[in-house]
Amino acid sequence: MNDIVRANAAGTSAGTGSVADPVADIALLLEGTYPYVRGGVSSWVHQIITGLPEIKFAVIFIGGERKMYGPAQYQFPPNVTHVETHYLLNQDKPLKPNARKGDRRAFSEMDELHAHMRQSSTMPVEKMTKAFSRLGSAGGISHEDFLYSEASWDYITRQYRERCTEPSFVAYFWAIRAMHAPLFVLADIAAGLPPVRAVHAISTGYAGLLGAMIRLRRNIPFVLTEHGIYTKERKIDLAQATWIQDHNDDVCNTLHDEMGYIRGLWIRFYEQIGRMAYAQASPIVSLYEGNRLRQIADGAAAEKTLVITNGIDLQRYRVAFEKRGEKIPPVLGLIGRVVPIKDIKTFIRTLRMLVNERPDAEGWIAGPEDEDPSYVNECKELAASLGLQDHVKFMGFQNVLEILPQLGLMVLTSISEALPLVVLEAFASGVPCIATDVGSCRELIEGNSEEDRALGAAGSVVFIADPEGTAKAALELLNDTARWHAAQQAGFERVKRYYDDKLMFSSYRNLYVKALDSVPDAAKPVKVA
């Protein structure tokens, strides 16, 4: 782990645990997003912090490796009073191998916890409290015991013999190590976090598990918001992951039941840590009804779930709307990270088909290109191979307020979304949208209720990975002025009526007030006998 700490407003460094007064009201637990990576989730986090200036926030960032992240992309507002940065895969002081027996009682307790997980049964709170309060310390399983003890070796080899169906022991052994090593980093973060009144994780995964650990250790409120469904997105990533070697190459890169054991083991791991987060969090927030139902299907208690939609500052985008010219620009914009989940290649293929009918058409790809450089190169090579050098522009990160007035259509070809802010931004700027039928895109474009649907369609919904259908939808809007203006009006009215950020701020203000009012008078770490 590498822990970089910015002193809080009172001049106290993180990790001391000696501050009587909280360093913040809410600690935001952020995995791979704000403040180091731009994107919809990071924009939302910054929006929440700036929109609730009366709340003091601590920012706890969790990343993979330090080299994956550059400098901070956002300037912290004054109400950010504490910041920590942690890397799950970095070791400042690598542990040296040393022979040790290990605590077999602690491994036995872990075995019981794993048994509950495999049965997808409710995990007893006292067992979870005991496991996570002791993790990484004396009386539990220390990091050294996990890596080098006889008890750990015996446990792993027994699990391999009893449960593993096909890979070599070496593959199984290193998979188990890779899965569990970050948990000790999380345990250190939970133990060293200075006093806060509540925590708010913006995903399940490692951030959500950290929230569960803090909840169990300190008995303070834990709020969870999911933009996308973390476990679903990890399944997509893992199905395509080439670093996992399946025993049968024919089933690699699929999501069906015949995938290899190690790939399935990783998927089950993320499912289970998601269930742990759901078990400890309250409330559990999603951005739209479809994701709320998915959370329940994945193990969240229905009575703890609620929907709070995204919102935007309408006044901020009025300038973009007023800059629009009278003509409809034959420009398709894709604003987002250049990564596989955004399916940039389908956007490029869409342009190839569109240009055949509209030689004046252009496609602008405006978003960060540093997350997956190999994929960026593949996309640029595809554009060149299709003869689109003069029609597709890779623009990198841009100010959306400058880009939006120049677009005729906003296009999302993503294979997974939640409630994309960029669609709301486009609507507020007078740009109709074409989007794949993922997340809340259909209800954003077509409406969510009878009253909402009466406003009309603000664009078109298309199939995933369908460049022909996407190009056809673009042509129908670009070539029909009346239809385009009707879509523009529908989108503008929809965002004004249902997605004003004042509604979102009010909802989160009430949520935080309720959480903070429930904080025990003396919230202290839970003591486990």
XYZ file of C-alpha atoms in Angstrom:
529
model
C 0.000 0.000 0.000
C 1.087 3.548 -0.626
C -0.707 6.105 1.521
C -0.519 9.777 0.595
C -2.264 12.066 3.028
C -3.255 15.705 2.803
C -3.593 17.307 6.240
C -7.126 18.138 7.220
C -8.285 21.642 8.055
C -7.282 21.232 11.695
C -3.743 20.225 10.727
C -4.062 16.591 11.745
C -2.545 13.885 9.564
C -4.438 10.740 8.677
C -3.645 7.466 10.294
C -3.001 8.747 13.805
C -6.429 7.831 15.147
C -5.861 10.301 17.973
C -8.266 13.063 16.989
C -11.287 13.333 19.289
C -13.325 15.520 16.942
C -14.277 14.172 13.492
C -12.122 15.399 10.615
C -15.206 15.293 8.373
C -18.917 14.600 8.413
C -18.849 12.175 5.492
C -15.917 10.094 4.226
C -16.387 9.381 0.511
C -14.903 5.978 -0.417
C -13.890 6.115 -4.073
C -12.444 3.305 -6.175
C -10.505 4.308 -9.284
C -12.378 7.576 -9.855
C -12.263 11.024 -8.232
C -9.982 12.942 -8.083
C -7.514 11.201 -10.418
C -9.749 9.990 -13.258
C -12.210 12.118 -15.188
C -15.567 10.667 -16.134
C -19.227 10.618 -15.212
C -18.776 9.245 -11.682
C -15.951 11.666 -10.870
C -17.988 14.589 -12.206
C -20.877 13.480 -9.990
C -18.653 13.267 -6.888
C -17.313 16.775 -7.488
C -20.856 17.962 -8.101
C -22.097 16.521 -4.781
C -19.194 18.035 -2.817
C -19.614 21.510 -4.320
C -23.410 21.343 -4.166
C -23.466 20.626 -0.418
C -20.980 23.190 0.973
C -22.342 22.835 4.512
C -21.139 19.197 4.652
C -17.470 18.498 5.423
C -16.106 15.678 3.283
C -13.087 13.384 3.544
C -11.963 11.890 0.231
C -10.549 8.350 0.470
C -9.241 7.228 -2.913
C -8.441 3.565 -3.601
C -6.522 2.691 -6.763
C -4.741 -0.299 -8.242
C -1.115 0.638 -8.907
C 0.363 4.111 -8.526
C 1.605 4.127 -12.142
C -2.003 3.879 -13.373
C -2.806 7.401 -12.148
C -1.399 10.831 -12.855
C -2.004 14.070 -10.986
C -5.380 15.007 -9.563
C -7.823 16.185 -12.226
C -10.004 18.226 -9.864
C -9.315 21.027 -7.419
C -10.778 20.229 -4.024
C -13.470 22.625 -2.773
C -12.979 24.173 0.709
C -15.345 21.673 2.344
C -12.966 18.790 1.548
C -11.133 18.703 4.866
C -9.182 15.456 4.595
C -7.734 13.408 1.706
C -6.067 9.997 1.555
C -4.732 8.086 -1.454
C -4.124 4.348 -1.270
C -2.908 1.784 -3.802
C -4.007 -1.819 -3.391
C -1.191 -3.348 -5.442
C 1.781 -1.351 -4.181
C 4.015 -2.390 -1.331
C 6.258 0.311 0.142
C 7.916 -2.305 2.320
C 7.473 -5.789 0.835
C 7.100 -8.457 3.485
C 9.992 -10.846 3.821
C 9.188 -14.575 3.851
C 9.516 -16.131 7.257
C 8.385 -19.435 8.694
C 5.385 -19.170 11.020
C 2.616 -21.418 12.349
C -0.343 -19.069 11.929
C -3.547 -18.884 13.968
C -5.574 -21.956 13.004
C -8.572 -20.711 14.992
C -8.688 -17.556 12.858
C -8.498 -19.620 9.657
C -11.306 -21.816 10.973
C -13.445 -18.726 11.512
C -12.662 -17.626 7.945
C -13.715 -21.081 6.741
C -17.117 -20.606 8.408
C -17.501 -17.190 6.773
C -16.648 -18.647 3.360
C -19.218 -21.397 3.897
C -21.954 -18.786 4.414
C -20.806 -17.000 1.278
C -20.949 -20.153 -0.845
C -24.481 -20.841 0.370
C -25.485 -17.210 -0.326
C -27.008 -17.236 3.152
C -27.186 -14.304 5.533
C -23.825 -13.879 7.202
C -24.085 -13.520 11.002
C -23.087 -9.996 11.972
C -21.015 -11.183 14.908
C -18.917 -13.427 12.658
C -18.368 -10.644 10.141
C -17.499 -8.203 12.930
C -15.014 -10.643 14.413
C -13.414 -11.435 11.038
C -13.023 -7.853 9.845
C -12.091 -6.344 13.206
C -9.205 -8.775 13.509
C -8.158 -8.928 9.869
C -4.536 -7.917 9.443
C -3.824 -7.789 13.170
C -3.029 -9.945 16.168
C -5.830 -12.312 17.122
C -6.892 -12.666 13.510
C -5.208 -13.428 10.202
C -2.263 -11.114 9.719
C -0.899 -10.374 6.260
C 2.241 -12.347 7.129
C 0.161 -15.332 8.247
C -1.839 -15.243 5.025
C 1.316 -15.206 2.905
C 3.677 -17.498 4.799
C 2.060 -19.537 7.573
C 1.520 -23.285 7.733
C -2.134 -22.664 8.641
C -2.640 -20.664 5.448
C -0.919 -23.291 3.297
C -3.026 -26.060 4.802
C -6.226 -24.087 4.264
C -5.469 -23.227 0.625
C -4.380 -26.746 -0.301
C -7.481 -28.263 1.322
C -9.767 -25.846 -0.497
C -7.999 -26.715 -3.757
C -8.473 -30.439 -3.270
C -12.120 -30.105 -2.233
C -13.383 -27.455 -4.638
C -11.127 -26.710 -7.586
C -12.261 -28.578 -10.694
C -9.685 -28.030 -13.386
C -6.731 -25.626 -13.198
C -3.279 -26.372 -11.912
C -2.609 -25.750 -8.242
C -0.188 -22.971 -9.215
C -2.971 -21.077 -11.042
C -5.343 -21.552 -8.119
C -2.728 -20.539 -5.530
C -1.858 -17.244 -7.214
C -5.515 -16.434 -7.893
C -6.294 -16.797 -4.175
C -3.341 -14.592 -3.279
C -4.350 -11.911 -5.806
C -7.937 -11.871 -4.539
C -7.125 -11.603 -0.862
C -4.019 -9.376 -0.777
C -6.036 -6.135 -1.217
C -8.197 -7.045 1.781
C -5.255 -6.469 4.113
C -4.722 -3.028 2.600
C -8.399 -2.237 3.187
C -8.085 -3.435 6.784
C -5.170 -1.034 7.313
C -7.174 1.845 5.798
C -10.157 1.069 8.032
C -7.952 0.910 11.113
C -6.059 4.116 10.306
C -8.916 6.317 9.121
C -9.316 9.241 11.537
C -12.737 9.847 13.095
C -15.571 10.659 10.686
C -19.297 10.699 11.394
C -20.376 8.490 8.485
C -19.006 6.878 5.325
C -20.402 6.884 1.788
C -19.086 4.419 -0.805
C -19.771 5.216 -4.459
C -19.679 1.570 -5.552
C -19.567 -1.911 -4.119
C -16.279 -3.692 -4.925
C -13.299 -2.712 -2.774
C -14.796 0.687 -1.846
C -18.013 -0.976 -0.713
C -16.110 -3.617 1.234
C -14.092 -0.880 2.930
C -17.379 0.760 3.899
C -18.585 -2.520 5.390
C -15.328 -2.917 7.341
C -15.583 0.602 8.758
C -19.224 0.059 9.652
C -18.400 -3.149 11.507
C -15.341 -1.705 13.254
C -16.752 1.684 14.260
C -20.516 1.297 14.317
C -21.123 4.439 12.238
C -23.599 4.851 9.343
C -22.586 3.471 5.945
C -24.345 4.849 2.858
C -23.901 3.170 -0.521
C -24.570 4.629 -3.983
C -24.111 2.621 -7.159
C -24.013 4.398 -10.503
C -23.460 1.248 -12.509
C -23.802 -2.183 -10.936
C -20.207 -3.005 -9.998
C -20.574 -6.785 -10.095
C -22.178 -6.655 -13.543
C -19.355 -4.498 -14.917
C -16.699 -6.712 -13.357
C -18.352 -9.737 -14.991
C -18.044 -8.032 -18.352
C -14.385 -7.187 -17.665
C -13.564 -10.677 -16.395
C -15.294 -12.389 -19.300
C -12.917 -10.563 -21.648
C -9.815 -10.661 -19.444
C -6.847 -12.241 -21.226
C -4.774 -12.424 -18.021
C -6.987 -15.310 -16.875
C -6.022 -18.513 -18.665
C -9.057 -20.748 -19.105
C -8.559 -24.476 -19.445
C -10.653 -24.350 -22.612
C -9.844 -21.483 -24.966
C -13.134 -22.079 -26.789
C -15.120 -20.697 -23.864
C -12.868 -17.742 -23.141
C -14.439 -14.270 -23.368
C -17.966 -15.472 -22.620
C -20.358 -15.115 -19.722
C -21.974 -18.556 -19.933
C -21.764 -21.289 -17.342
C -18.930 -23.216 -19.015
C -16.255 -20.622 -18.315
C -13.136 -21.801 -16.560
C -12.949 -22.302 -12.807
C -10.563 -19.412 -12.102
C -12.622 -16.954 -14.140
C -15.738 -18.093 -12.296
C -13.901 -17.844 -8.977
C -13.113 -14.180 -9.614
C -16.731 -13.468 -10.531
C -17.998 -15.158 -7.365
C -15.479 -13.162 -5.335
C -16.884 -9.845 -6.561
C -20.441 -11.083 -6.094
C -19.732 -11.942 -2.480
C -17.963 -8.724 -1.528
C -20.919 -6.931 -3.112
C -23.262 -8.874 -0.832
C -21.127 -7.878 2.173
C -21.475 -4.222 1.240
C -25.253 -4.582 0.791
C -25.522 -6.303 4.179
C -23.917 -3.397 6.051
C -25.078 -0.379 4.019
C -28.253 1.616 4.622
C -29.573 3.158 2.521
C -28.542 1.585 -0.778
C -29.029 4.112 -3.569
C -29.329 3.506 -7.313
C -29.863 5.961 -10.140
C -32.931 4.370 -11.684
C -35.485 1.654 -11.026
C -33.856 -0.997 -13.205
C -30.665 -0.869 -11.161
C -32.595 -0.903 -7.887
C -34.220 -4.179 -8.931
C -30.811 -5.524 -9.957
C -29.426 -4.668 -6.518
C -32.262 -6.607 -4.883
C -31.608 -9.584 -7.172
C -27.936 -9.431 -6.164
C -28.728 -9.600 -2.444
C -29.717 -6.107 -1.286
C -32.665 -5.900 1.123
C -35.510 -4.220 -0.785
C -36.506 -2.049 2.164
C -33.036 -0.446 2.221
C -33.030 0.516 -1.460
C -34.114 3.772 -3.039
C -33.642 5.725 -6.263
C -32.038 9.171 -6.508
C -31.543 10.258 -10.107
C -28.638 12.319 -11.351
C -29.148 15.985 -12.010
C -27.293 18.844 -13.664
C -27.005 22.592 -13.286
C -29.343 23.758 -16.046
C -28.105 27.325 -15.890
C -24.554 26.183 -16.648
C -25.640 24.691 -19.979
C -27.843 27.590 -21.016
C -24.778 29.253 -22.562
C -24.156 26.165 -24.706
C -27.783 26.166 -25.822
C -27.664 29.842 -26.760
C -24.480 29.341 -28.814
C -26.202 26.925 -31.210
C -26.605 28.034 -34.818
C -29.735 27.625 -36.904
C -28.401 24.748 -39.006
C -28.143 21.180 -37.717
C -24.422 20.267 -37.697
C -23.766 16.851 -39.320
C -21.515 16.064 -36.364
C -21.946 13.040 -34.089
C -20.287 13.403 -30.707
C -19.219 10.670 -28.330
C -18.131 12.232 -25.070
C -16.563 9.715 -22.738
C -13.482 7.701 -21.863
C -11.907 5.783 -24.733
C -12.300 2.342 -23.182
C -13.903 -0.933 -24.344
C -17.054 -0.557 -22.228
C -17.911 2.563 -24.269
C -17.555 0.492 -27.489
C -15.813 3.233 -29.445
C -15.285 0.802 -32.331
C -19.025 0.594 -32.989
C -19.124 4.398 -33.096
C -16.337 4.400 -35.695
C -18.080 1.752 -37.803
C -21.277 3.796 -37.537
C -19.431 6.759 -39.067
C -18.250 4.623 -41.962
C -21.860 3.742 -42.844
C -23.114 7.267 -42.224
C -20.458 8.875 -44.405
C -21.546 6.653 -47.299
C -24.888 8.520 -47.229
C -23.751 11.855 -45.797
C -20.202 12.610 -46.982
C -20.227 15.759 -44.836
C -20.721 13.805 -41.603
C -18.085 13.798 -38.854
C -17.600 11.891 -35.616
C -15.909 13.564 -32.655
C -14.569 11.388 -29.855
C -13.958 13.680 -26.876
C -12.659 12.020 -23.757
C -9.550 10.888 -21.857
C -7.302 8.448 -23.699
C -4.909 7.457 -20.916
C -6.852 4.638 -19.257
C -6.353 1.951 -21.937
C -3.694 3.063 -24.463
C -3.766 -0.229 -26.407
C -7.510 0.118 -26.995
C -7.041 3.736 -28.082
C -4.485 2.594 -30.666
C -6.839 -0.110 -31.914
C -9.599 2.474 -32.377
C -7.327 4.856 -34.271
C -6.089 2.035 -36.477
C -9.685 1.013 -37.192
C -10.602 4.561 -38.210
C -7.592 4.707 -40.520
C -8.320 1.294 -42.055
C -11.880 2.422 -42.838
C -10.618 5.570 -44.574
C -12.099 7.895 -41.958
C -9.058 10.076 -41.302
C -10.990 13.182 -42.393
C -14.216 12.210 -40.650
C -13.287 10.850 -37.192
C -11.469 13.094 -34.738
C -9.896 11.889 -31.502
C -9.962 15.071 -29.455
C -8.922 13.912 -25.988
C -10.384 15.543 -22.927
C -12.389 18.659 -23.825
C -14.551 21.278 -22.172
C -18.042 19.937 -22.932
C -19.502 23.436 -22.906
C -17.408 24.216 -25.969
C -18.088 20.909 -27.742
C -21.863 20.581 -27.246
C -22.969 23.621 -29.317
C -21.109 22.177 -32.306
C -22.843 18.776 -32.256
C -25.871 17.664 -34.204
C -26.275 14.456 -32.210
C -24.872 12.934 -29.050
C -24.166 9.212 -29.486
C -23.517 6.591 -26.816
C -22.566 3.150 -28.139
C -21.775 1.788 -24.652
C -22.309 -1.826 -23.668
C -23.002 -0.721 -20.080
C -24.215 2.535 -18.545
C -26.172 3.672 -15.512
C -27.650 7.161 -15.820
C -25.102 8.965 -18.012
C -24.663 12.628 -17.135
C -23.530 13.325 -20.685
C -27.050 12.627 -21.980
C -28.515 15.156 -19.544
C -25.833 17.662 -20.527
C -26.671 17.147 -24.183
C -30.392 17.664 -23.593
C -29.764 20.868 -21.630
C -27.574 22.094 -24.508
C -30.174 21.332 -27.147
C -28.632 18.143 -28.569
C -30.797 15.056 -29.251
C -29.260 11.691 -28.389
C -28.847 8.221 -29.833
C -27.946 5.596 -27.240
C -27.791 1.851 -26.833
C -30.520 0.206 -24.772
C -28.465 -0.030 -21.585
C -28.962 1.371 -18.116
C -31.471 4.207 -18.003
C -30.805 5.380 -21.570
C -34.229 4.325 -22.833
C -36.112 6.160 -20.105
C -33.927 9.256 -20.603
C -34.701 9.324 -24.312
C -38.289 8.055 -24.330
C -39.511 8.939 -20.826
C -40.085 7.113 -17.569
C -43.747 7.766 -16.778
C -46.901 8.463 -18.738
C -46.469 12.176 -18.148
C -42.787 12.004 -19.066
C -43.397 9.962 -22.232
C -45.974 12.538 -23.352
C -43.061 14.929 -23.927
C -41.959 12.741 -26.855
C -38.714 10.996 -27.799
C -35.503 12.980 -27.416
C -33.687 10.850 -29.972
C -33.430 7.128 -30.660
C -32.566 3.936 -28.794
C -30.530 1.324 -30.686
C -29.152 -2.163 -30.142
C -25.705 -2.804 -28.686
C -22.933 -3.250 -31.288
C -25.209 -2.277 -34.178
C -23.418 0.258 -36.392
C -25.939 -0.153 -39.202
C -28.905 0.566 -36.919
C -27.080 3.466 -35.278
C -26.201 5.008 -38.645
C -29.814 4.643 -39.799
C -31.096 6.361 -36.636
C -28.601 9.201 -37.140
C -29.656 9.693 -40.754
C -33.332 9.802 -39.820
C -32.692 12.621 -37.362
C -30.139 14.594 -39.364
C -32.219 14.458 -42.571
C -35.551 15.373 -40.956
C -35.391 18.895 -39.553
C -38.850 18.748 -37.969
C -38.108 15.461 -36.212
C -34.729 16.728 -34.994
C -36.273 19.884 -33.501
C -39.030 17.859 -31.839
C -36.380 15.614 -30.255
C -34.421 18.665 -29.154
C -37.490 20.177 -27.482
C -38.420 16.892 -25.769
C -34.938 16.464 -24.310
C -34.735 20.048 -23.102
C -38.119 19.884 -21.390
C -37.379 16.460 -19.851
C -34.100 17.499 -18.236
C -35.639 20.745 -16.972
C -38.608 18.985 -15.428
C -37.013 15.853 -13.919
C -33.213 16.197 -13.763
C -32.445 19.549 -12.173
C -29.505 19.126 -9.783
C -31.407 21.010 -7.077
C -33.620 17.930 -6.725
C -30.563 15.682 -6.395
C -28.886 17.936 -3.816
C -32.062 18.052 -1.756
C -32.306 14.252 -1.764
C -28.682 13.753 -0.677
C -28.880 16.512 1.909
C -31.831 14.741 3.506
C -30.053 11.389 3.270
C -26.910 12.754 4.960
C -28.866 14.541 7.677
C -30.710 11.337 8.500
C -27.449 9.359 8.599
C -25.647 11.929 10.745
C -28.572 12.207 13.156
C -28.310 8.450 13.734
C -24.614 8.548 14.722
C -24.136 7.210 18.274
C -23.048 9.797 20.837
C -19.689 8.055 21.113
C -19.059 6.070 17.962
C -15.987 4.049 18.769
C -14.309 1.032 17.200
C -16.150 -2.156 18.049
C -14.291 -4.254 20.581
C -14.342 -7.969 19.851
C -13.505 -10.458 22.542
